[in-house]
PDB file of C-alpha atoms in Angstrom:
ATOM      1  CA  MET A 161      -0.319  24.427  11.813  1.00  0.00           C
ATOM      2  CA  ILE A 162       1.468  24.618  15.148  1.00  0.00           C
ATOM      3  CA  ASN A 163       1.580  28.399  14.945  1.00  0.00           C
ATOM      4  CA  ARG A 164      -2.162  28.498  14.279  1.00  0.00           C
ATOM      5  CA  ILE A 165      -2.874  26.257  17.265  1.00  0.00           C
ATOM      6  CA  LEU A 166      -0.770  28.490  19.493  1.00  0.00           C
ATOM      7  CA  GLU A 167      -2.465  31.629  18.131  1.00  0.00           C
ATOM      8  CA  GLN A 168      -5.945  30.176  18.611  1.00  0.00           C
ATOM      9  CA  GLN A 169      -5.217  28.406  21.901  1.00  0.00           C
ATOM     10  CA  LYS A 170      -7.818  30.338  23.918  1.00  0.00           C
ATOM     11  CA  ALA A 171     -10.534  29.880  21.291  1.00  0.00           C
ATOM     12  CA  LEU A 172      -9.777  26.158  21.028  1.00  0.00           C
ATOM     13  CA  HIS A 173      -9.933  25.847  24.806  1.00  0.00           C
ATOM     14  CA  GLU A 174     -13.334  27.592  24.883  1.00  0.00           C
ATOM     15  CA  VAL A 175     -14.825  25.437  22.120  1.00  0.00           C
ATOM     16  CA  LEU A 176     -13.453  22.143  23.409  1.00  0.00           C
ATOM     17  CA  SER A 177     -14.451  22.778  27.015  1.00  0.00           C
ATOM     18  CA  GLU A 178     -18.119  23.296  26.088  1.00  0.00           C
ATOM     19  CA  ASP A 179     -18.661  19.654  25.142  1.00  0.00           C
ATOM     20  CA  ARG A 180     -17.940  16.775  27.549  1.00  0.00           C
ATOM     21  CA  ASN A 181     -16.952  14.534  24.630  1.00  0.00           C
ATOM     22  CA  THR A 182     -14.152  16.866  23.531  1.00  0.00           C
ATOM     23  CA  ARG A 183     -12.719  18.011  26.860  1.00  0.00           C
ATOM     24  CA  HIS A 184      -9.974  15.410  26.661  1.00  0.00           C
ATOM     25  CA  LEU A 185      -8.668  17.232  23.559  1.00  0.00           C
ATOM     26  CA  ILE A 186      -7.820  20.405  25.497  1.00  0.00           C
ATOM     27  CA  LEU A 187      -4.094  20.985  25.413  1.00  0.00           C
ATOM     28  CA  GLY A 188      -2.303  20.662  28.735  1.00  0.00           C
ATOM     29  CA  TYR A 189       0.782  22.592  29.782  1.00  0.00           C
ATOM     30  CA  GLN A 190       3.052  19.764  28.605  1.00  0.00           C
ATOM     31  CA  ASP A 191       1.432  19.767  25.167  1.00  0.00           C
ATOM     32  CA  LEU A 192       1.877  23.520  24.946  1.00  0.00           C
ATOM     33  CA  ASP A 193       5.526  23.226  25.995  1.00  0.00           C
ATOM     34  CA  VAL A 194       6.110  20.802  23.130  1.00  0.00           C
ATOM     35  CA  LEU A 195       4.382  23.111  20.668  1.00  0.00           C
ATOM     36  CA  HIS A 196       6.337  26.135  21.927  1.00  0.00           C
ATOM     37  CA  SER A 197       9.655  24.322  21.517  1.00  0.00           C
ATOM     38  CA  LYS A 198      11.300  25.112  18.198  1.00  0.00           C
ATOM     39  CA  ALA A 199      12.304  21.484  17.567  1.00  0.00           C
ATOM     40  CA  LEU A 200       9.327  20.695  15.338  1.00  0.00           C
ATOM     41  CA  GLY A 201       9.729  23.620  12.914  1.00  0.00           C
ATOM     42  CA  PRO A 202      12.616  22.194  10.886  1.00  0.00           C
ATOM     43  CA  LEU A 203      10.593  19.076  10.109  1.00  0.00           C
ATOM     44  CA  LEU A 204       8.448  21.157   7.767  1.00  0.00           C
ATOM     45  CA  GLU A 205      11.560  22.080   5.788  1.00  0.00           C
ATOM     46  CA  PHE A 206      12.655  18.448   5.785  1.00  0.00           C
ATOM     47  CA  THR A 207       9.366  17.129   4.431  1.00  0.00           C
ATOM     48  CA  ASP A 208       9.148  19.932   1.860  1.00  0.00           C
ATOM     49  CA  ALA A 209      12.687  19.299   0.647  1.00  0.00           C
ATOM     50  CA  LEU A 210      12.228  15.548   0.355  1.00  0.00           C
ATOM     51  CA  SER A 211       8.743  15.466  -1.116  1.00  0.00           C
ATOM     52  CA  GLY A 212       9.303  17.496  -4.252  1.00  0.00           C
ATOM     53  CA  GLU A 213       7.068  16.310  -7.053  1.00  0.00           C
ATOM     54  CA  ASP A 214       8.934  17.807  -9.990  1.00  0.00           C
ATOM     55  CA  HIS A 215      12.341  16.274  -9.305  1.00  0.00           C
ATOM     56  CA  ILE A 216      13.983  13.135  -8.033  1.00  0.00           C
ATOM     57  CA  SER A 217      14.789  13.753  -4.408  1.00  0.00           C
ATOM     58  CA  VAL A 218      16.718  10.697  -3.161  1.00  0.00           C
ATOM     59  CA  SER A 219      19.985  12.567  -3.681  1.00  0.00           C
ATOM     60  CA  HIS A 220      18.809  15.222  -1.197  1.00  0.00           C
ATOM     61  CA  ILE A 221      18.493  12.831   1.741  1.00  0.00           C
ATOM     62  CA  LYS A 222      22.166  12.707   2.755  1.00  0.00           C
ATOM     63  CA  PRO A 223      22.684  16.483   2.566  1.00  0.00           C
ATOM     64  CA  VAL A 224      19.485  17.170   4.509  1.00  0.00           C
ATOM     65  CA  LEU A 225      20.378  14.600   7.181  1.00  0.00           C
ATOM     66  CA  SER A 226      23.830  16.125   7.461  1.00  0.00           C
ATOM     67  CA  LEU A 227      22.301  19.582   7.845  1.00  0.00           C
ATOM     68  CA  PHE A 228      19.989  18.322  10.577  1.00  0.00           C
ATOM     69  CA  ASN A 229      22.791  16.561  12.440  1.00  0.00           C
ATOM     70  CA  THR A 230      25.231  19.463  12.306  1.00  0.00           C
ATOM     71  CA  THR A 231      23.047  22.580  12.403  1.00  0.00           C
ATOM     72  CA  ILE A 232      19.275  22.527  12.598  1.00  0.00           C
ATOM     73  CA  LEU A 233      18.694  19.871  15.257  1.00  0.00           C
ATOM     74  CA  ALA A 234      22.035  20.228  17.021  1.00  0.00           C
ATOM     75  CA  PRO A 235      21.643  21.135  20.705  1.00  0.00           C
ATOM     76  CA  GLU A 236      21.939  24.854  21.325  1.00  0.00           C
ATOM     77  CA  GLU A 237      22.770  26.796  24.447  1.00  0.00           C
ATOM     78  CA  GLY A 238      19.746  28.097  26.298  1.00  0.00           C
ATOM     79  CA  GLU A 239      17.306  25.462  25.061  1.00  0.00           C
ATOM     80  CA  THR A 240      14.986  23.760  27.496  1.00  0.00           C
ATOM     81  CA  ASP A 241      15.593  20.146  28.404  1.00  0.00           C
ATOM     82  CA  MET A 242      12.428  19.176  26.561  1.00  0.00           C
ATOM     83  CA  THR A 243      13.571  20.859  23.343  1.00  0.00           C
ATOM     84  CA  LYS A 244      16.945  19.132  23.595  1.00  0.00           C
ATOM     85  CA  SER A 245      15.231  15.803  24.229  1.00  0.00           C
ATOM     86  CA  LEU A 246      12.848  16.291  21.289  1.00  0.00           C
ATOM     87  CA  LYS A 247      15.701  17.188  18.948  1.00  0.00           C
ATOM     88  CA  LYS A 248      17.695  14.170  20.111  1.00  0.00           C
ATOM     89  CA  LYS A 249      14.767  11.788  19.608  1.00  0.00           C
ATOM     90  CA  ILE A 250      13.977  13.223  16.175  1.00  0.00           C
ATOM     91  CA  LEU A 251      17.613  12.833  15.103  1.00  0.00           C
ATOM     92  CA  GLU A 252      17.781   9.277  16.430  1.00  0.00           C
ATOM     93  CA  TYR A 253      14.605   8.392  14.555  1.00  0.00           C
ATOM     94  CA  LEU A 254      15.701   9.969  11.268  1.00  0.00           C
ATOM     95  CA  ASN A 255      19.196   8.491  11.427  1.00  0.00           C
ATOM     96  CA  SER A 256      17.837   5.027  12.261  1.00  0.00           C
ATOM     97  CA  LYS A 257      15.726   5.082   9.081  1.00  0.00           C
ATOM     98  CA  TYR A 258      18.832   5.403   6.906  1.00  0.00           C
ATOM     99  CA  GLU A 259      21.471   3.458   8.840  1.00  0.00           C
ATOM    100  CA  GLU A 260      21.330   0.137   6.951  1.00  0.00           C
ATOM    101  CA  ARG A 261      24.376  -0.455   4.758  1.00  0.00           C
ATOM    102  CA  VAL A 262      22.302  -1.086   1.607  1.00  0.00           C
ATOM    103  CA  THR A 263      20.402   2.147   2.139  1.00  0.00           C
ATOM    104  CA  GLN A 264      23.635   4.052   2.744  1.00  0.00           C
ATOM    105  CA  GLU A 265      25.074   2.689  -0.503  1.00  0.00           C
ATOM    106  CA  LEU A 266      21.987   3.810  -2.424  1.00  0.00           C
ATOM    107  CA  LEU A 267      22.137   7.275  -0.869  1.00  0.00           C
ATOM    108  CA  ASP A 268      25.889   7.506  -1.570  1.00  0.00           C
ATOM    109  CA  VAL A 269      25.400   6.588  -5.230  1.00  0.00           C
ATOM    110  CA  ALA A 270      22.508   9.035  -5.609  1.00  0.00           C
ATOM    111  CA  SER A 271      24.512  11.861  -4.034  1.00  0.00           C
ATOM    112  CA  PHE A 272      27.577  10.984  -6.101  1.00  0.00           C
ATOM    113  CA  LEU A 273      25.593  11.144  -9.340  1.00  0.00           C
ATOM    114  CA  ASP A 274      23.983  14.456  -8.419  1.00  0.00           C
ATOM    115  CA  PRO A 275      26.285  17.231  -9.708  1.00  0.00           C
ATOM    116  CA  ARG A 276      25.265  19.505  -6.831  1.00  0.00           C
ATOM    117  CA  TYR A 277      26.690  17.154  -4.182  1.00  0.00           C
ATOM    118  CA  LYS A 278      29.161  14.706  -5.773  1.00  0.00           C
ATOM    119  CA  THR A 279      31.413  13.492  -2.916  1.00  0.00           C
ATOM    120  CA  GLN A 280      30.567  16.254  -0.448  1.00  0.00           C
ATOM    121  CA  TYR A 281      28.451  14.039   1.842  1.00  0.00           C
ATOM    122  CA  ILE A 282      30.200  10.724   1.233  1.00  0.00           C
ATOM    123  CA  SER A 283      32.891   9.252   3.439  1.00  0.00           C
ATOM    124  CA  VAL A 284      36.355   9.598   1.882  1.00  0.00           C
ATOM    125  CA  ASN A 285      36.844   5.828   2.295  1.00  0.00           C
ATOM    126  CA  ASP A 286      33.659   5.048   0.342  1.00  0.00           C
ATOM    127  CA  VAL A 287      34.349   7.234  -2.723  1.00  0.00           C
ATOM    128  CA  PRO A 288      36.664   4.721  -4.510  1.00  0.00           C
ATOM    129  CA  ILE A 289      34.201   1.910  -3.814  1.00  0.00           C
ATOM    130  CA  ILE A 290      31.321   3.912  -5.288  1.00  0.00           C
ATOM    131  CA  LYS A 291      33.365   4.865  -8.353  1.00  0.00           C
ATOM    132  CA  ALA A 292      34.362   1.241  -8.942  1.00  0.00           C
ATOM    133  CA  ARG A 293      30.775   0.079  -8.535  1.00  0.00           C
ATOM    134  CA  LEU A 294      29.445   2.642 -11.013  1.00  0.00           C
ATOM    135  CA  VAL A 295      32.169   1.877 -13.568  1.00  0.00           C
ATOM    136  CA  SER A 296      31.401  -1.836 -13.232  1.00  0.00           C
ATOM    137  CA  GLU A 297      27.680  -1.259 -13.704  1.00  0.00           C
ATOM    138  CA  MET A 298      28.299   0.927 -16.757  1.00  0.00           C
ATOM    139  CA  LYS A 299      30.551  -1.720 -18.339  1.00  0.00           C
ATOM    140  CA  MET A 300      27.968  -4.391 -17.638  1.00  0.00           C
ATOM    141  CA  MET A 301      25.236  -2.267 -19.233  1.00  0.00           C
ATOM    142  CA  GLU A 302      27.445  -1.562 -22.244  1.00  0.00           C
ATOM    143  CA  HIS A 303      28.184  -5.283 -22.662  1.00  0.00           C
ATOM    144  CA  LYS A 304      24.498  -6.167 -22.340  1.00  0.00           C
ATOM    145  CA  HIS A 305      23.595  -3.524 -24.930  1.00  0.00           C
ATOM    146  CA  SER A 306      26.217  -4.739 -27.408  1.00  0.00           C
ATOM    147  CA  VAL A 307      25.012  -8.357 -27.027  1.00  0.00           C
ATOM    148  CA  GLU A 308      21.417  -7.275 -27.663  1.00  0.00           C
ATOM    149  CA  CYS A 309      22.510  -5.339 -30.766  1.00  0.00           C
ATOM    150  CA  ARG A 310      24.374  -8.380 -32.145  1.00  0.00           C
ATOM    151  CA  GLU A 311      21.367 -10.632 -31.522  1.00  0.00           C
ATOM    152  CA  THR A 312      19.108  -8.184 -33.344  1.00  0.00           C
ATOM    153  CA  ARG A 313      21.474  -8.097 -36.344  1.00  0.00           C
ATOM    154  CA  VAL A 314      21.704 -11.908 -36.446  1.00  0.00           C
ATOM    155  CA  GLU A 315      17.906 -12.190 -36.437  1.00  0.00           C
ATOM    156  CA  GLU A 316      17.632  -9.656 -39.267  1.00  0.00           C
ATOM    157  CA  VAL A 317      20.193 -11.520 -41.403  1.00  0.00           C
ATOM    158  CA  SER A 318      18.907 -15.041 -40.713  1.00  0.00           C
ATOM    159  CA  THR A 319      15.227 -14.306 -41.314  1.00  0.00           C
ATOM    160  CA  PRO A 320      14.486 -14.485 -45.052  1.00  0.00           C
ATOM    161  CA  PRO A 321      11.937 -12.024 -46.342  1.00  0.00           C
ATOM    162  CA  THR A 322       8.489 -13.576 -46.611  1.00  0.00           C
ATOM    163  CA  LYS A 323       6.747 -13.683 -49.961  1.00  0.00           C
ATOM    164  CA  LYS A 324       3.410 -12.105 -50.341  1.00  0.00           C
ATOM    165  CA  ALA A 325       0.609 -14.347 -51.547  1.00  0.00           C
TER     166      ALA A 325
END
C-alpha cells in the first residue's frame, strides 16, 4: 500500500487538491519522509507471520520479536534519524505488548512445545522452570483423568440394569 501511494503520489496530489474538502489529505514532506523510510516494511512480514489462519501462531511471537530486535528493526548505519526513531518506537511498542511476566511464561511454554523452536528463544534460567511446570501439569492431567475413569467404572458397577416394562 505504501509503495502504491509513493508511485501514485502526483496523481493523488492532483485529485486531492481539486476539492477544498480533501486538501488537508495531501501528503506533506514529513509524511512522505515517513513513507520513504524502510521502517514500516517489516511490519507487513510481522503481521503476515502472526496472523496465519491455518496454524496456531502463538509460538511464533518470541522468534519474530527476537528477529525484529536483533536484525530487522535494529539501527543500521546510514539511516536517517527519522527511520532510526521510527524503528525504536516500533520496537518499544511491540516489546511493551509482551513484557508482562504471565505473557512471557505463555510465550515461553508455546515456544518450548513447538519442535521448531524448543529452547532457542527462551532464557537459559527459565528452561528448568518451564520443564517443571509442564511435567507438573501433565501429572495433574493424568491424575484427573484416572480419577474420572474410576468414577465412571464405579457408576457402571453400582447402577443395576433397569428392567423393561
